[in-house]
């Protein structure tokens, strides 16, 4: 009889599952938005009344779609893999290689999250009294003073996709690592992939 996973392990799996559900709707939403922007761009250009902000909107939609989709693919184990070496391993060797690879992804996510904190410098911003100009004068970090070219949006709001991606990838890779170490049962992702598809451990 298997003992139930400890509470912290269940929490990681729960967070990953909830996050994946949100990402599913986010991916669908950005795909719908991107399609609408492309069609709008075609119609307005054909009619001679081009909207200059549509191109930039489409670009940022692709960026968000890419990062959110990459995070979901991490949990679904749909990322690219080269199996030229592991095909020659024993079953135990394959399991060890999978654990090592997942641990590397986890370390990458944690490192990227740390770099995002250094980049966005929330502590420095707080010390500057949330004055973007003062922060830029002291640290030459102009991320909070810049705006996009056509939309006029603050770039820091758009760049938040980076720490969000880093955090979500960290959570997903931690959940994958727990499964690879057989500390928790492997979760089925059939609801995300469709009834005819399911992740295979």
Tab-separated table of C-alpha atoms in Angstrom:
chain	number	residue	atom	x	y	z
A	1	UNK	CA	0.000	0.000	0.000
A	2	UNK	CA	1.472	3.345	-1.087
A	3	UNK	CA	1.614	6.172	1.401
A	4	UNK	CA	-0.003	9.429	0.210
A	5	UNK	CA	2.477	12.141	-0.830
A	6	UNK	CA	3.482	14.707	1.784
A	7	UNK	CA	1.602	18.002	1.875
A	8	UNK	CA	4.379	20.066	0.202
A	9	UNK	CA	4.521	17.593	-2.679
A	10	UNK	CA	0.745	17.686	-3.092
A	11	UNK	CA	0.922	21.482	-3.092
A	12	UNK	CA	3.425	21.502	-5.957
A	13	UNK	CA	1.268	19.129	-7.980
A	14	UNK	CA	-1.867	21.171	-7.239
A	15	UNK	CA	-0.175	24.424	-8.274
A	16	UNK	CA	1.063	22.840	-11.485
A	17	UNK	CA	-2.393	21.479	-12.338
A	18	UNK	CA	-4.134	24.812	-11.685
A	19	UNK	CA	-1.468	26.685	-13.618
A	20	UNK	CA	-1.783	24.330	-16.568
A	21	UNK	CA	-5.539	24.874	-16.636
A	22	UNK	CA	-5.022	28.658	-16.762
A	23	UNK	CA	-2.403	28.278	-19.493
A	24	UNK	CA	-4.804	26.231	-21.574
A	25	UNK	CA	-7.298	29.089	-21.722
A	26	UNK	CA	-4.538	31.680	-22.127
A	27	UNK	CA	-3.110	29.863	-25.150
A	28	UNK	CA	-6.547	29.620	-26.737
A	29	UNK	CA	-7.228	33.282	-25.987
A	30	UNK	CA	-3.986	34.535	-27.512
A	31	UNK	CA	-4.450	32.320	-30.578
A	32	UNK	CA	-7.901	33.840	-31.066
A	33	UNK	CA	-6.510	37.348	-30.516
A	34	UNK	CA	-3.638	36.784	-32.942
A	35	UNK	CA	-5.977	35.490	-35.633
A	36	UNK	CA	-8.256	38.498	-35.156
A	37	UNK	CA	-5.356	40.945	-35.363
A	38	UNK	CA	-4.042	39.357	-38.569
A	39	UNK	CA	-7.479	39.469	-40.192
A	40	UNK	CA	-7.944	43.069	-39.051
A	41	UNK	CA	-4.575	43.975	-40.506
A	42	UNK	CA	-5.463	42.393	-43.859
A	43	UNK	CA	-8.844	44.126	-44.057
A	44	UNK	CA	-7.532	47.557	-43.061
A	45	UNK	CA	-4.564	47.383	-45.428
A	46	UNK	CA	-6.803	46.255	-48.295
A	47	UNK	CA	-9.222	49.108	-47.621
A	48	UNK	CA	-6.407	51.652	-47.433
A	49	UNK	CA	-6.898	52.612	-43.782
A	50	UNK	CA	-4.055	50.720	-42.120
A	51	UNK	CA	-3.912	50.710	-38.337
A	52	UNK	CA	-0.271	51.168	-37.394
A	53	UNK	CA	-0.656	49.568	-33.941
A	54	UNK	CA	-1.923	46.219	-35.226
A	55	UNK	CA	1.519	44.940	-36.220
A	56	UNK	CA	2.991	45.617	-32.790
A	57	UNK	CA	-0.034	44.076	-31.098
A	58	UNK	CA	0.353	40.932	-33.183
A	59	UNK	CA	4.054	40.720	-32.319
A	60	UNK	CA	3.398	40.919	-28.593
A	61	UNK	CA	0.592	38.386	-28.932
A	62	UNK	CA	3.036	35.945	-30.520
A	63	UNK	CA	5.551	36.600	-27.733
A	64	UNK	CA	3.000	35.917	-25.002
A	65	UNK	CA	1.680	32.879	-26.851
A	66	UNK	CA	5.189	31.485	-27.221
A	67	UNK	CA	6.147	31.793	-23.574
A	68	UNK	CA	2.831	30.522	-22.232
A	69	UNK	CA	2.864	27.638	-24.683
A	70	UNK	CA	6.462	26.769	-23.781
A	71	UNK	CA	5.519	26.615	-20.108
A	72	UNK	CA	2.599	24.289	-20.827
A	73	UNK	CA	4.791	22.106	-23.044
A	74	UNK	CA	7.239	21.740	-20.157
A	75	UNK	CA	4.549	20.183	-17.973
A	76	UNK	CA	3.175	18.083	-20.819
A	77	UNK	CA	6.692	16.855	-21.654
A	78	UNK	CA	6.233	17.893	-25.265
A	79	UNK	CA	9.527	19.749	-25.483
A	80	UNK	CA	12.175	18.623	-27.928
A	81	UNK	CA	14.457	15.762	-26.893
A	82	UNK	CA	17.430	14.043	-28.503
A	83	UNK	CA	17.272	10.318	-27.707
A	84	UNK	CA	20.316	9.194	-29.687
A	85	UNK	CA	22.196	8.410	-26.474
A	86	UNK	CA	19.400	7.335	-24.138
A	87	UNK	CA	18.103	4.776	-26.652
A	88	UNK	CA	21.154	2.697	-25.775
A	89	UNK	CA	20.613	2.920	-22.022
A	90	UNK	CA	18.999	0.334	-19.821
A	91	UNK	CA	15.594	1.066	-18.304
A	92	UNK	CA	17.295	2.267	-15.110
A	93	UNK	CA	19.698	4.432	-17.107
A	94	UNK	CA	16.807	6.019	-18.966
A	95	UNK	CA	15.087	6.877	-15.679
A	96	UNK	CA	18.277	8.417	-14.310
A	97	UNK	CA	18.814	10.429	-17.501
A	98	UNK	CA	15.218	11.665	-17.328
A	99	UNK	CA	15.669	12.785	-13.721
A	100	UNK	CA	18.907	14.601	-14.591
A	101	UNK	CA	17.315	16.338	-17.595
A	102	UNK	CA	14.283	17.430	-15.574
A	103	UNK	CA	16.533	18.691	-12.776
A	104	UNK	CA	18.457	20.790	-15.305
A	105	UNK	CA	15.200	22.332	-16.535
A	106	UNK	CA	14.258	23.086	-12.929
A	107	UNK	CA	17.623	24.753	-12.290
A	108	UNK	CA	17.233	26.774	-15.479
A	109	UNK	CA	13.796	27.983	-14.353
A	110	UNK	CA	15.090	28.998	-10.920
A	111	UNK	CA	18.096	30.765	-12.462
A	112	UNK	CA	15.919	32.607	-14.967
A	113	UNK	CA	13.570	33.689	-12.179
A	114	UNK	CA	16.506	35.066	-10.208
A	115	UNK	CA	17.799	36.946	-13.251
A	116	UNK	CA	14.334	38.440	-13.794
A	117	UNK	CA	14.322	39.737	-10.219
A	118	UNK	CA	17.715	41.368	-10.799
A	119	UNK	CA	16.512	42.778	-14.119
A	120	UNK	CA	13.230	44.231	-12.879
A	121	UNK	CA	14.831	45.236	-9.555
A	122	UNK	CA	11.646	45.535	-7.464
A	123	UNK	CA	13.723	46.211	-4.343
A	124	UNK	CA	15.526	49.099	-6.044
A	125	UNK	CA	12.223	50.462	-7.297
A	126	UNK	CA	10.795	50.396	-3.775
A	127	UNK	CA	13.883	52.129	-2.391
A	128	UNK	CA	13.448	54.835	-5.036
A	129	UNK	CA	9.931	55.450	-3.770
A	130	UNK	CA	8.514	53.783	-6.904
A	131	UNK	CA	9.878	56.704	-8.901
A	132	UNK	CA	10.969	55.242	-12.255
A	133	UNK	CA	13.082	58.261	-13.176
A	134	UNK	CA	14.979	58.184	-9.899
A	135	UNK	CA	15.640	54.463	-10.316
A	136	UNK	CA	16.921	55.050	-13.854
A	137	UNK	CA	19.207	57.851	-12.647
A	138	UNK	CA	20.713	55.681	-9.907
A	139	UNK	CA	20.992	52.315	-11.681
A	140	UNK	CA	20.682	53.113	-15.414
A	141	UNK	CA	17.779	50.680	-15.483
A	142	UNK	CA	15.306	52.377	-17.830
A	143	UNK	CA	12.788	49.544	-18.012
A	144	UNK	CA	10.165	51.505	-16.049
A	145	UNK	CA	10.511	54.662	-18.147
A	146	UNK	CA	10.334	53.157	-21.646
A	147	UNK	CA	7.165	52.739	-23.691
A	148	UNK	CA	6.334	50.745	-26.801
A	149	UNK	CA	6.673	52.505	-30.148
A	150	UNK	CA	3.092	52.491	-31.409
A	151	UNK	CA	0.849	51.341	-28.578
A	152	UNK	CA	2.483	53.604	-26.015
A	153	UNK	CA	2.260	50.915	-23.343
A	154	UNK	CA	4.882	50.696	-20.553
A	155	UNK	CA	7.340	48.019	-21.574
A	156	UNK	CA	7.717	46.671	-18.038
A	157	UNK	CA	4.115	45.463	-18.126
A	158	UNK	CA	4.834	43.461	-21.280
A	159	UNK	CA	8.163	42.185	-19.969
A	160	UNK	CA	6.378	40.646	-16.987
A	161	UNK	CA	5.823	37.627	-19.208
A	162	UNK	CA	9.450	36.679	-18.516
A	163	UNK	CA	9.208	36.232	-14.715
A	164	UNK	CA	5.757	34.687	-15.138
A	165	UNK	CA	7.235	32.176	-17.590
A	166	UNK	CA	10.196	31.489	-15.310
A	167	UNK	CA	7.942	30.877	-12.298
A	168	UNK	CA	5.486	28.671	-14.194
A	169	UNK	CA	8.291	26.639	-15.768
A	170	UNK	CA	9.866	26.184	-12.340
A	171	UNK	CA	6.596	24.892	-10.893
A	172	UNK	CA	5.969	22.567	-13.840
A	173	UNK	CA	9.503	21.177	-13.874
A	174	UNK	CA	9.314	20.617	-10.096
A	175	UNK	CA	6.110	18.625	-10.637
A	176	UNK	CA	7.785	16.635	-13.421
A	177	UNK	CA	10.781	15.929	-11.202
A	178	UNK	CA	8.557	14.643	-8.403
A	179	UNK	CA	6.943	12.273	-10.900
A	180	UNK	CA	10.300	11.149	-12.301
A	181	UNK	CA	11.545	10.420	-8.771
A	182	UNK	CA	8.307	8.466	-8.208
A	183	UNK	CA	7.490	10.542	-5.154
A	184	UNK	CA	3.995	11.220	-6.500
A	185	UNK	CA	1.769	9.365	-8.985
A	186	UNK	CA	2.134	10.504	-12.570
A	187	UNK	CA	-0.767	12.791	-13.480
A	188	UNK	CA	-2.744	12.275	-16.659
A	189	UNK	CA	-2.948	15.301	-18.943
A	190	UNK	CA	-5.687	13.865	-21.173
A	191	UNK	CA	-7.965	16.806	-20.365
A	192	UNK	CA	-5.422	19.209	-21.846
A	193	UNK	CA	-4.286	17.092	-24.777
A	194	UNK	CA	-7.679	15.722	-25.738
A	195	UNK	CA	-9.374	12.410	-25.140
A	196	UNK	CA	-7.266	10.611	-27.739
A	197	UNK	CA	-3.926	11.772	-26.322
A	198	UNK	CA	-2.258	11.254	-22.996
A	199	UNK	CA	1.257	11.763	-21.716
A	200	UNK	CA	3.295	8.633	-21.430
A	201	UNK	CA	5.850	8.323	-18.673
